[in-house]
Short mmCIF file of C-alpha atoms and ligand atoms in Angstrom, two decimals:
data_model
loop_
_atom_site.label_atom_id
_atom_site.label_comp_id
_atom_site.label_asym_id
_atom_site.label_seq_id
_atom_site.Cartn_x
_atom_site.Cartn_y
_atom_site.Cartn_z
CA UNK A 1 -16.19 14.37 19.21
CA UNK A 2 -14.60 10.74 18.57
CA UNK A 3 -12.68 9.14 21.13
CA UNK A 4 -12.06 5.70 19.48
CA UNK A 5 -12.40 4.50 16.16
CA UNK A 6 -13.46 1.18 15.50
CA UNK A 7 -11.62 -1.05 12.48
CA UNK A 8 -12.63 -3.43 10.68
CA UNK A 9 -10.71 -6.12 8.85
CA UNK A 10 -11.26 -8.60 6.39
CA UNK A 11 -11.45 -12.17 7.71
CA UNK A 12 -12.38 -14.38 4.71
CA UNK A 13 -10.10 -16.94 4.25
CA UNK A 14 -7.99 -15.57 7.32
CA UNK A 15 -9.06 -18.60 9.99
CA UNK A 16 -7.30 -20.36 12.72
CA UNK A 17 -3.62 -19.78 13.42
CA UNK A 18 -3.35 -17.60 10.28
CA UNK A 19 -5.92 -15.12 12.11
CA UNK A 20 -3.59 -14.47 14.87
CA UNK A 21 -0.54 -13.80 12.87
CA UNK A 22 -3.10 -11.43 10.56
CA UNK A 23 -4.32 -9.50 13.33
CA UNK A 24 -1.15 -8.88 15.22
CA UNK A 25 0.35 -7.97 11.92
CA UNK A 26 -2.36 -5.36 11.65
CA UNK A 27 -1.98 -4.00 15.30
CA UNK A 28 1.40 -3.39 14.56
CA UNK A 29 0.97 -1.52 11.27
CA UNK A 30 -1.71 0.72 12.76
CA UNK A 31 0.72 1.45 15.49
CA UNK A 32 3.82 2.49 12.57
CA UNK A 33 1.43 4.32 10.96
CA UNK A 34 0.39 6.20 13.52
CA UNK A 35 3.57 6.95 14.34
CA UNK A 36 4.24 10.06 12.66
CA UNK A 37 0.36 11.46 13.99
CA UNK A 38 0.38 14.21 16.40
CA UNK A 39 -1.55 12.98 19.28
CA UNK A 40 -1.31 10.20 21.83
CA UNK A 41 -2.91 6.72 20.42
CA UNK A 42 -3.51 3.31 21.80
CA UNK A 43 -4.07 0.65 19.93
CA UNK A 44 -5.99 -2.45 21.05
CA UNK A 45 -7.47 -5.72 20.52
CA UNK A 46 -10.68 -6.96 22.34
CA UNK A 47 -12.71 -9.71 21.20
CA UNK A 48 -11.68 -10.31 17.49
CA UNK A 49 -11.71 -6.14 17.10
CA UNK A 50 -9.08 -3.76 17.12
CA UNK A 51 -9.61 -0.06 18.51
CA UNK A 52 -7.31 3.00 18.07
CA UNK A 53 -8.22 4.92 21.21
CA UNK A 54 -7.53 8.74 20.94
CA UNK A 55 -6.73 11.58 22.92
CA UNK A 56 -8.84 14.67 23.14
CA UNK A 57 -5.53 16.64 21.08
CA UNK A 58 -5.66 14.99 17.64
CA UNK A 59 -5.96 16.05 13.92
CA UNK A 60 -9.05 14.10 12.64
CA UNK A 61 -8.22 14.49 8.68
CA UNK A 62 -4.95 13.60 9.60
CA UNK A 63 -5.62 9.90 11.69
CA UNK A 64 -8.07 9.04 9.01
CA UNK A 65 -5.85 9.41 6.15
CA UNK A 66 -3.05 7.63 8.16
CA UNK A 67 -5.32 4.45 8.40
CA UNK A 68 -6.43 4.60 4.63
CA UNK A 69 -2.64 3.74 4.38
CA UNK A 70 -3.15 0.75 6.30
CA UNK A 71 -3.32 -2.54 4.21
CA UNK A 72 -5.50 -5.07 5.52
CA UNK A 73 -8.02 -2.62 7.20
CA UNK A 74 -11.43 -2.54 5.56
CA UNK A 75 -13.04 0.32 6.95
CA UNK A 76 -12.91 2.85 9.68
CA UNK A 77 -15.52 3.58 12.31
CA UNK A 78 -15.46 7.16 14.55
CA UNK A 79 -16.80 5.90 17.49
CA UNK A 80 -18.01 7.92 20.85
CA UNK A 81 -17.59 6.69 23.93
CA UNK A 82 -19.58 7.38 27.02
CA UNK A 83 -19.89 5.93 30.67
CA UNK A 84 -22.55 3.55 31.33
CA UNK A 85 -24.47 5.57 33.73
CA UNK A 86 -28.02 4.21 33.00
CA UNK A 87 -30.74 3.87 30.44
CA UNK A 88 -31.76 7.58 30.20
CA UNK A 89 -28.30 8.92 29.98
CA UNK A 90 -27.13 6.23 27.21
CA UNK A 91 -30.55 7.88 25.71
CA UNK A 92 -29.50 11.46 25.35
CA UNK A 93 -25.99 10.40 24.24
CA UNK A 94 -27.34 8.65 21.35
CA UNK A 95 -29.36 11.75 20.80
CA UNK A 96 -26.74 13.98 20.97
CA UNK A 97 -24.22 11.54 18.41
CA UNK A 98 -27.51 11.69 15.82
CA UNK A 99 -27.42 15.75 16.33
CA UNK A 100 -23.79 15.66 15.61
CA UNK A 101 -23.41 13.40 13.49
CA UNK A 102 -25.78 14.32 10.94
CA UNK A 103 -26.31 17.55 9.74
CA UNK A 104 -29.75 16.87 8.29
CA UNK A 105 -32.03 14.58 10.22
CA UNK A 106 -34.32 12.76 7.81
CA UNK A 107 -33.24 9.25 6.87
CA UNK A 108 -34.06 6.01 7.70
CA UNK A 109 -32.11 4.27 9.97
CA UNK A 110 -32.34 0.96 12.49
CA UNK A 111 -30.36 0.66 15.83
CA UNK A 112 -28.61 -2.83 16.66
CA UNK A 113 -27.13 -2.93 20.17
CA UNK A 114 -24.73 -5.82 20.95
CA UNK A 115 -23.75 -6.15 24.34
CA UNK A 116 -20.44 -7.71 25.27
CA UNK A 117 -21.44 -7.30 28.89
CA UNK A 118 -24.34 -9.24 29.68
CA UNK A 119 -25.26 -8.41 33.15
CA UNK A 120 -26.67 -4.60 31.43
CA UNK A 121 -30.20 -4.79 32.63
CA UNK A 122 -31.88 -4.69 29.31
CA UNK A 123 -31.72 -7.18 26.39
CA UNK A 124 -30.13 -5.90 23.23
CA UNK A 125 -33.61 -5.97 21.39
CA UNK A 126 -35.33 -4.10 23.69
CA UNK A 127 -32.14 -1.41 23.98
CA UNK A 128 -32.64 -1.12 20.31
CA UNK A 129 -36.28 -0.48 20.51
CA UNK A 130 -36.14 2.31 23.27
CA UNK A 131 -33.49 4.14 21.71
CA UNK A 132 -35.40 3.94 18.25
CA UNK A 133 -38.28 5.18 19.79
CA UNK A 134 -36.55 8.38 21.89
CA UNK A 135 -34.77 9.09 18.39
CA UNK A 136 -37.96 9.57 16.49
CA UNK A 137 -39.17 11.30 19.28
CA UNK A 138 -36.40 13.98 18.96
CA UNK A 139 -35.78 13.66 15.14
CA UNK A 140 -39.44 13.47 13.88
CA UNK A 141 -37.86 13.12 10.02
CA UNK A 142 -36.21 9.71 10.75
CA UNK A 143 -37.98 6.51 10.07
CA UNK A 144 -36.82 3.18 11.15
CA UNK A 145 -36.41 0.71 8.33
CA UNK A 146 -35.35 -2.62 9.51
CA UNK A 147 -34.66 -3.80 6.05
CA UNK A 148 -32.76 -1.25 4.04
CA UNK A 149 -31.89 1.33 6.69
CA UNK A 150 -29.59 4.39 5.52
CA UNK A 151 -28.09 4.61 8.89
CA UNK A 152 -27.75 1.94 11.07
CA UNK A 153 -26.44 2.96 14.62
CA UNK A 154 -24.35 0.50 16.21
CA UNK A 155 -24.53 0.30 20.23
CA UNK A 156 -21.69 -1.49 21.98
CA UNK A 157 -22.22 -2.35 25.09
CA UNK A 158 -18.60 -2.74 27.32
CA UNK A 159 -17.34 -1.38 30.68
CA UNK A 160 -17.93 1.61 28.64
CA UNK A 161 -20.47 1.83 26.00
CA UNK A 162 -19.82 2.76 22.19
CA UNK A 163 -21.64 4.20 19.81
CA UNK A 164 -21.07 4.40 16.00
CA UNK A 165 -22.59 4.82 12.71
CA UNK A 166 -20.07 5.72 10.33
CA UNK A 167 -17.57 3.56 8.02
CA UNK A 168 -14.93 4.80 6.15
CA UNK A 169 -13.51 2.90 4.00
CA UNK A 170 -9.77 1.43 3.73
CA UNK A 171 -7.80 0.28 1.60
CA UNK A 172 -8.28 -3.33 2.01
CA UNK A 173 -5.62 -5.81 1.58
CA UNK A 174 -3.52 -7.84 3.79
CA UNK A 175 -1.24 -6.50 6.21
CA UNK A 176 2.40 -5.66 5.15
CA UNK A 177 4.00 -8.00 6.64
CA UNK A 178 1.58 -11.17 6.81
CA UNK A 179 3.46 -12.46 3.80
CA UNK A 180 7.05 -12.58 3.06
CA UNK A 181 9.33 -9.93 1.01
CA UNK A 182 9.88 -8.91 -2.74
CA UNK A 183 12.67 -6.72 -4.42
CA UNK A 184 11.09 -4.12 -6.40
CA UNK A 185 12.82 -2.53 -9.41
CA UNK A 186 12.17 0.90 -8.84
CA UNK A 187 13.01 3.47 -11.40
CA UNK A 188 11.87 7.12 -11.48
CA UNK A 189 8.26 6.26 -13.93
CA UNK A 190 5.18 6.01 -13.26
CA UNK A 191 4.18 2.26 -13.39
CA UNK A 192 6.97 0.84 -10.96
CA UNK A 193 5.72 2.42 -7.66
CA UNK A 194 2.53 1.31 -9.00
CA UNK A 195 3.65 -1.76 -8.93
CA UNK A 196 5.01 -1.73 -5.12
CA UNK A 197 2.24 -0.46 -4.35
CA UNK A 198 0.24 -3.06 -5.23
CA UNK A 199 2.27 -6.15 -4.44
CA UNK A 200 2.27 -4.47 -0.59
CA UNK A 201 -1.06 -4.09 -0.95
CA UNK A 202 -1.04 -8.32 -1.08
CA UNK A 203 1.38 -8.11 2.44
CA UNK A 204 4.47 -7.89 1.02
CA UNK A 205 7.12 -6.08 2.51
CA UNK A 206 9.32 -4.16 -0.10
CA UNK A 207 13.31 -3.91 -0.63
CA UNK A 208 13.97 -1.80 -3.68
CA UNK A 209 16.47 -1.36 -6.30
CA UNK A 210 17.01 1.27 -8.65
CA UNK A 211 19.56 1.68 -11.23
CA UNK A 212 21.68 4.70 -12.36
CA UNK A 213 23.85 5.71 -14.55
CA UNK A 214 25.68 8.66 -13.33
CA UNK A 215 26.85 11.44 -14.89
CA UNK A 216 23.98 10.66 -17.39
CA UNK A 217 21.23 10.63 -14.50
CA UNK A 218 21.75 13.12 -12.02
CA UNK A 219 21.57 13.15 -8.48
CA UNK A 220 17.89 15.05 -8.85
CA UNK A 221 17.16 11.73 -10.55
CA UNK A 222 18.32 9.89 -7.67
CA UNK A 223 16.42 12.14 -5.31
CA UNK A 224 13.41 11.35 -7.52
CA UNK A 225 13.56 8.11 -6.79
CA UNK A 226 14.59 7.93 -3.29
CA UNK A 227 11.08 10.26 -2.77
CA UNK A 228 8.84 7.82 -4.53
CA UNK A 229 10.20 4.95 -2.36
CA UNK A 230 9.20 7.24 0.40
CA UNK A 231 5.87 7.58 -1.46
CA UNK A 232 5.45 3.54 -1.35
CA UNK A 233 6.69 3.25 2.22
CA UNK A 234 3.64 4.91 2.94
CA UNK A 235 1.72 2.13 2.48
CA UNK A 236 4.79 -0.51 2.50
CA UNK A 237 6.26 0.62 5.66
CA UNK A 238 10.07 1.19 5.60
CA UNK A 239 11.31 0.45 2.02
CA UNK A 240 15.22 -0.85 2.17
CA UNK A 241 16.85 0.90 -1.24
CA UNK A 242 19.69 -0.52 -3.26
CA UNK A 243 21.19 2.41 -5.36
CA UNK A 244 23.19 0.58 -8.37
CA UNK A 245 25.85 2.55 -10.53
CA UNK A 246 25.13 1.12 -13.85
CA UNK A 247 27.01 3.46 -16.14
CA UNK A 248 29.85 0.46 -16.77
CA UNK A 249 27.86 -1.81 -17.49
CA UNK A 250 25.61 -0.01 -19.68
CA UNK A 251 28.52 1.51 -21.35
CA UNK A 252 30.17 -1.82 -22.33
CA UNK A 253 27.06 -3.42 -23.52
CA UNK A 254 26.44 -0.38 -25.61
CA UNK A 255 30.14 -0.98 -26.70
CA UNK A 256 30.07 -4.43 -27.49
CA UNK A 257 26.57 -5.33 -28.75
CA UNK A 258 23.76 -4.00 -31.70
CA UNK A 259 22.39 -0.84 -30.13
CA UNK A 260 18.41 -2.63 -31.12
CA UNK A 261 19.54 -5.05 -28.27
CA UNK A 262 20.71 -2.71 -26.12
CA UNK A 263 17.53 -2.14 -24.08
CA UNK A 264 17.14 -6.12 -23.53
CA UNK A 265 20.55 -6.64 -22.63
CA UNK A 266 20.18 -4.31 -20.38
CA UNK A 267 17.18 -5.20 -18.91
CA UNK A 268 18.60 -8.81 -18.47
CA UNK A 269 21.52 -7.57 -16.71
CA UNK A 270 19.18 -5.59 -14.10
CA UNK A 271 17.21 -8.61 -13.52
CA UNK A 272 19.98 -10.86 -13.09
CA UNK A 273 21.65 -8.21 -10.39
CA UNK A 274 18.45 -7.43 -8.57
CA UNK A 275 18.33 -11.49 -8.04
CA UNK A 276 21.45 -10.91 -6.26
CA UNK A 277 20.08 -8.27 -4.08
CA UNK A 278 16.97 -9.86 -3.63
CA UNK A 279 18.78 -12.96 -2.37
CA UNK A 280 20.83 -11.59 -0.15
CA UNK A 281 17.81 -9.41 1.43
CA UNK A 282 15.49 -12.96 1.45
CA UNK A 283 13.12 -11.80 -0.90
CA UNK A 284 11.01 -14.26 -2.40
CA UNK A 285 10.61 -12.61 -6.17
CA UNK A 286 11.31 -9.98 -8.19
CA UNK A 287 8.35 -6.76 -8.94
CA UNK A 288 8.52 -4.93 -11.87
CA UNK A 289 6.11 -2.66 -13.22
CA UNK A 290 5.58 -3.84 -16.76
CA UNK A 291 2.66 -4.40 -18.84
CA UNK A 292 2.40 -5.77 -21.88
CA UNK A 293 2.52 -4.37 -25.33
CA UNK A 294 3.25 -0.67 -23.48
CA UNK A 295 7.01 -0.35 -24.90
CA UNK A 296 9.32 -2.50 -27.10
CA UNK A 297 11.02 -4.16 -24.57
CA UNK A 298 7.34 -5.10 -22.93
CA UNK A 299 6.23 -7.12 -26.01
CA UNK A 300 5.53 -10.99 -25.14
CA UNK A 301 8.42 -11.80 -26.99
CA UNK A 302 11.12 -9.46 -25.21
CA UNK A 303 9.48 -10.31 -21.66
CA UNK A 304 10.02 -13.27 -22.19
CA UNK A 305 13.32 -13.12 -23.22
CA UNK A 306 14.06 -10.83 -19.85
CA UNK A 307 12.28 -13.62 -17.66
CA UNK A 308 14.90 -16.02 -19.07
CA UNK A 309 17.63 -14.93 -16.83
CA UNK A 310 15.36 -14.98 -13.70
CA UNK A 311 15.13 -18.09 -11.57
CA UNK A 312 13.05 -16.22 -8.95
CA UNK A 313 9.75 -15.80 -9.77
CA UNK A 314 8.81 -12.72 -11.32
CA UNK A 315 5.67 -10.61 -10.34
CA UNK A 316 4.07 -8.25 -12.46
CA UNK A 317 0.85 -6.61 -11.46
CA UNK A 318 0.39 -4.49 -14.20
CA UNK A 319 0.91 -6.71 -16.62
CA UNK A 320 -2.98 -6.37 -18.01
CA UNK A 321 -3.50 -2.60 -17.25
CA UNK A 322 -3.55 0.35 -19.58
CA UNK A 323 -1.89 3.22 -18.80
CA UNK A 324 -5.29 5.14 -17.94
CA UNK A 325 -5.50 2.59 -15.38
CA UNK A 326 -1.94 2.88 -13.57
CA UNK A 327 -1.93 6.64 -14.12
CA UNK A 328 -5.44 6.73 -12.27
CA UNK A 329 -3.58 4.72 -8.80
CA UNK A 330 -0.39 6.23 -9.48
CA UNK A 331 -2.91 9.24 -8.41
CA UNK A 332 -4.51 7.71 -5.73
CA UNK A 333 -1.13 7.19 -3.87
CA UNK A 334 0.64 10.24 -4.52
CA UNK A 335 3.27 8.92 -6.44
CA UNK A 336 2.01 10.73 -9.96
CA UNK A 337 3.23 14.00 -9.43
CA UNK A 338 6.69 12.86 -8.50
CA UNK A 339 6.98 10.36 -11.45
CA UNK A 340 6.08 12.63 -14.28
CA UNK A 341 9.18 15.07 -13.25
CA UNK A 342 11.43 15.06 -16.42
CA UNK A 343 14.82 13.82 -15.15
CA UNK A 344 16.31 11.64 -17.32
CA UNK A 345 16.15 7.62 -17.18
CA UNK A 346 19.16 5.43 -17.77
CA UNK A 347 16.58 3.42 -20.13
CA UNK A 348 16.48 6.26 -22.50
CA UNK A 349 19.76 7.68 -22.51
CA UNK A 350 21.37 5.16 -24.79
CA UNK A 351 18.03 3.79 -26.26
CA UNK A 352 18.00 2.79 -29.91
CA UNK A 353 15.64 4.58 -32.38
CA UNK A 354 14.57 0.92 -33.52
CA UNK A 355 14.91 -1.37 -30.47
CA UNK A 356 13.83 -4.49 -31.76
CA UNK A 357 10.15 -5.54 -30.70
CA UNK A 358 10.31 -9.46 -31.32
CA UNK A 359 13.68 -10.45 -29.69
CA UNK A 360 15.45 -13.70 -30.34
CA UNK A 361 16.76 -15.31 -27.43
CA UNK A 362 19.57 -17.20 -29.36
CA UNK A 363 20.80 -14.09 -30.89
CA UNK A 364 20.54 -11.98 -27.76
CA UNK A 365 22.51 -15.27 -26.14
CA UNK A 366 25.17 -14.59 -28.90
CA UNK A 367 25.34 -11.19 -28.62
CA UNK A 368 26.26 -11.43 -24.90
CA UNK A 369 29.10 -13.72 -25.41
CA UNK A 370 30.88 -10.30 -26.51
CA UNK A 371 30.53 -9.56 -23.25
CA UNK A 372 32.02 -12.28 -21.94
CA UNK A 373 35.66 -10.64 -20.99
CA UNK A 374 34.62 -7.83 -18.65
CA UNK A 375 31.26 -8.13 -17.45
CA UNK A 376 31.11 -10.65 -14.59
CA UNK A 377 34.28 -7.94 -13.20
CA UNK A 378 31.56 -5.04 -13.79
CA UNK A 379 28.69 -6.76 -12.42
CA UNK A 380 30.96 -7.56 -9.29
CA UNK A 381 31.81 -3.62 -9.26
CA UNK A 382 28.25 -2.96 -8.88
CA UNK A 383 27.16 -4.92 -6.29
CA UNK A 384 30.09 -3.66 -4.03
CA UNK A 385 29.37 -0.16 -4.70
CA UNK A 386 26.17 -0.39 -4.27
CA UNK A 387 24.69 1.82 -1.56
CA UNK A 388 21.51 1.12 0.70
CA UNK A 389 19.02 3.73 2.20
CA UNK A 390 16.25 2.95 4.85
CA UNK A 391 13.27 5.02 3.49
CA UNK A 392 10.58 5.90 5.70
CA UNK A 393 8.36 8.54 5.72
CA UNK A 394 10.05 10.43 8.89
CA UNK A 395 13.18 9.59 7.80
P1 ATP B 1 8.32 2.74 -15.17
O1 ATP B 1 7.23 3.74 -15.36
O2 ATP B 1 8.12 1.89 -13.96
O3 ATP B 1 9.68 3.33 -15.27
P2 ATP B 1 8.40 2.11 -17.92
O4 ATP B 1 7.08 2.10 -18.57
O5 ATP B 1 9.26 3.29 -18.07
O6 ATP B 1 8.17 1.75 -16.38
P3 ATP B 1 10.65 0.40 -18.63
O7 ATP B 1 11.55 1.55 -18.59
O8 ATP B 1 10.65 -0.53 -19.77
O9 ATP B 1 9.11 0.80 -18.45
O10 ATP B 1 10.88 -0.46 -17.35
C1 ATP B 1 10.11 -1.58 -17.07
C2 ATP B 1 10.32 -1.94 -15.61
O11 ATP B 1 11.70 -2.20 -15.37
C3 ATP B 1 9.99 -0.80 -14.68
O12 ATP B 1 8.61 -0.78 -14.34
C4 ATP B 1 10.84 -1.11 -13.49
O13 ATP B 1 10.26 -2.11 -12.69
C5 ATP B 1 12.10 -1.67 -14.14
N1 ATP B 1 13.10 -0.61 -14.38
C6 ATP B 1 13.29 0.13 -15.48
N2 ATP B 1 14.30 1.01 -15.31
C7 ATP B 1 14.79 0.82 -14.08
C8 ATP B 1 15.83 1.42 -13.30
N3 ATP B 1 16.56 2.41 -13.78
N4 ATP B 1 16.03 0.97 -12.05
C9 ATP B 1 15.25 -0.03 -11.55
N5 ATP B 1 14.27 -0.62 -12.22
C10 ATP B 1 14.02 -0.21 -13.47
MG1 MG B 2 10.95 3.76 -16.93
#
């Protein structure tokens, strides 16, 4: 029945030059998302509005969910299209969309008809009007309501004339890609993709990096990983994924420092070689999926003692949610299932049954100086075996 669908975007505080560059961005995410649609889809912008035009062969479910994806689109209009071939036949065509549209025909509804064509022969009021008045004619349990109208149908009036009534709505957001890049540490839980998630959601493109610690973590916890990137690139677009062997480096700290550090050490140490990643991918920060209070090494006290080692800024946008919260998005985007499948973590394979809670940067500082011998050598290890992936959701 839909031949177009109409989408709306939101403009506030997107003006001037910055419009442009938001628009476009949004054209071309539509178009990557669409991508992996059966069916044959254009995607245009006319007058401050971008269209996805359809084919007759498409999957309807399908489209729509593929632009709930999109960040940066608002909602999601199924428009019909018909041929401007007079007053009376515009008429039964709205008729007809009502019939279809609807499945039960009492509501109250108004009719607002802008035409981007003005040599039509009627004004948009009085288009309005006349089609009000043939709908109640057909429909006698509508009622126009100028004020508060349940359904208002929009007539567009082009070389060809569209008509719509529905909005679904998107996601929202900016369009991945309208602001610069982040390096997400992505490990196989449940807050982390979360996390991507909603940094992209801001425009962000996303490189990843995830750390392992084979033979401890297996290659299914790998996989794991490598499918909840895919999960993100859903919404992120292609997600660039730096696979780290950590098992060294986790072995020596464990080695050379009091296992109730171990966790922070470590998690310094991942921060510190993601910043090396990140750099060399031109990300502008770091995203992690913390939130404070929810384990020992996400006190105030051990963040910040992580955070020390950064000089990029670090983003956190869970920082204030409970885990209700992120379980409820982790949901939303498909990411739960995958997170909650019980391979093992290289956090918790060498984890202390005390990690300490209130860390002390000076004697976390001293600590590391045990390290001092080997680990620069290891850290250099890991960056040069590191492998990278392309994750997409074709790929
Ligand atoms: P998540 O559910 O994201 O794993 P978590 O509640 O298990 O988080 P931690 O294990 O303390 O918390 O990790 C905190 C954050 O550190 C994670 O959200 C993630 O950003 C990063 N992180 C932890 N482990 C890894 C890893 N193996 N590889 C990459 N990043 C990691
Ligand atoms: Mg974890």
């Amino acid at each position: 029945m839909y031949h177009a669908f109409l989408i709306k975007y939101g403009e506030i505080g997107v003006k001037g030059k910055n419009r442009h560059i938001f628009e476009d961005t949004l054209v071309s995410q539509i178009r990557n998302a669409l991508e992996p649609v059966e069916g044959t889809f254009t995607v245009r912008k006319e007058n401050g509005r971008i269209y996805v035009e359809t084919g007759t062969d498409y999957d309807y479910d399908e489209l729509v969910e593929a632009l709930q994806c999109v960040f940066g689109i608002v909602g999601i209009c199924p428009v019909v299209l018909v041929a401007d071939e007079g007053f009376d036949q515009l008429a039964q065509a709205v008729c007809d969309y009502v019939g279809k549209a609807y499945k039960e025909h009492h509501f109250t509804f108004k009719v607002v008809t802008r035409r981007a064509r003005k040599n039509y022969p009627m004004e948009s009021m009085e288009v309005s009007a006349a089609l009000g008045e043939r709908l109640l004619e057909t429909y006698p349990g509508l009622r126009v309501d100028v004020h508060q109208p349940q359904v208002v149908i929009h007539i567009e009036i082009r070389n060809q004339i569209n008509i719509y009534s529905h909005t679904i709505p998107g996601p929202g957001g900016m369009p991945v890609g309208s602001a610069g890049r982040g390096m997400l540490l992505l490990s196989g839980g449940i807050d982390s993709p979360v996390a991507g998630y909603m940094i992209a959601k801001r425009g962000v493109r996303i490189d990843a990096i995830y750390f392992h610690a084979p033979p401890y973590t297996s290659e299914r916890a790998k996989q794991k990983v490598v499918d909840l990137a895919k999960a993100v690139s859903r919404y992120a677009g292609p997600v660039r994924l730096h696979i780290v062997n950590f098992t060294d480096i986790q072995l020596y700290i464990y080695d050379k420092c009091p296992h109730d550090q171990l966790t922070i050490i470590m998690r310094r140490y991942m921060m510190k070689l993601a910043e090396h990643f990140a750099a060399e991918d031109e990300d502008l920060g770091l995203i992690t999926g913390e939130s404070i209070g929810q384990v020992a090494s996400q006190t105030m006290q051990s963040l910040a003692v992580t955070n020390e080692v950064c000089t990029m800024p670090v983003y956190r946008p869970l920082i204030g949610f409970d885990k209700q919260e992120i379980v409820n998005i982790a949901q939303k985007i498909k990411t739960y299932e995958t997170s909650i499948l019980p391979y093992e973590d290289c956090c918790t394979i060498f984890v202390a049954k005390h990690p300490v809670t209130r860390p002390n940067l000076k004697s976390i500082r001293k600590s590391e100086t045990h390290l001092a011998e080997k680990i620069d050598m290891l850290m250099q290890e890991a960056i040069r075996t590191a492998e990278t992936l392309r994750v997409a959701q074709d790929s």
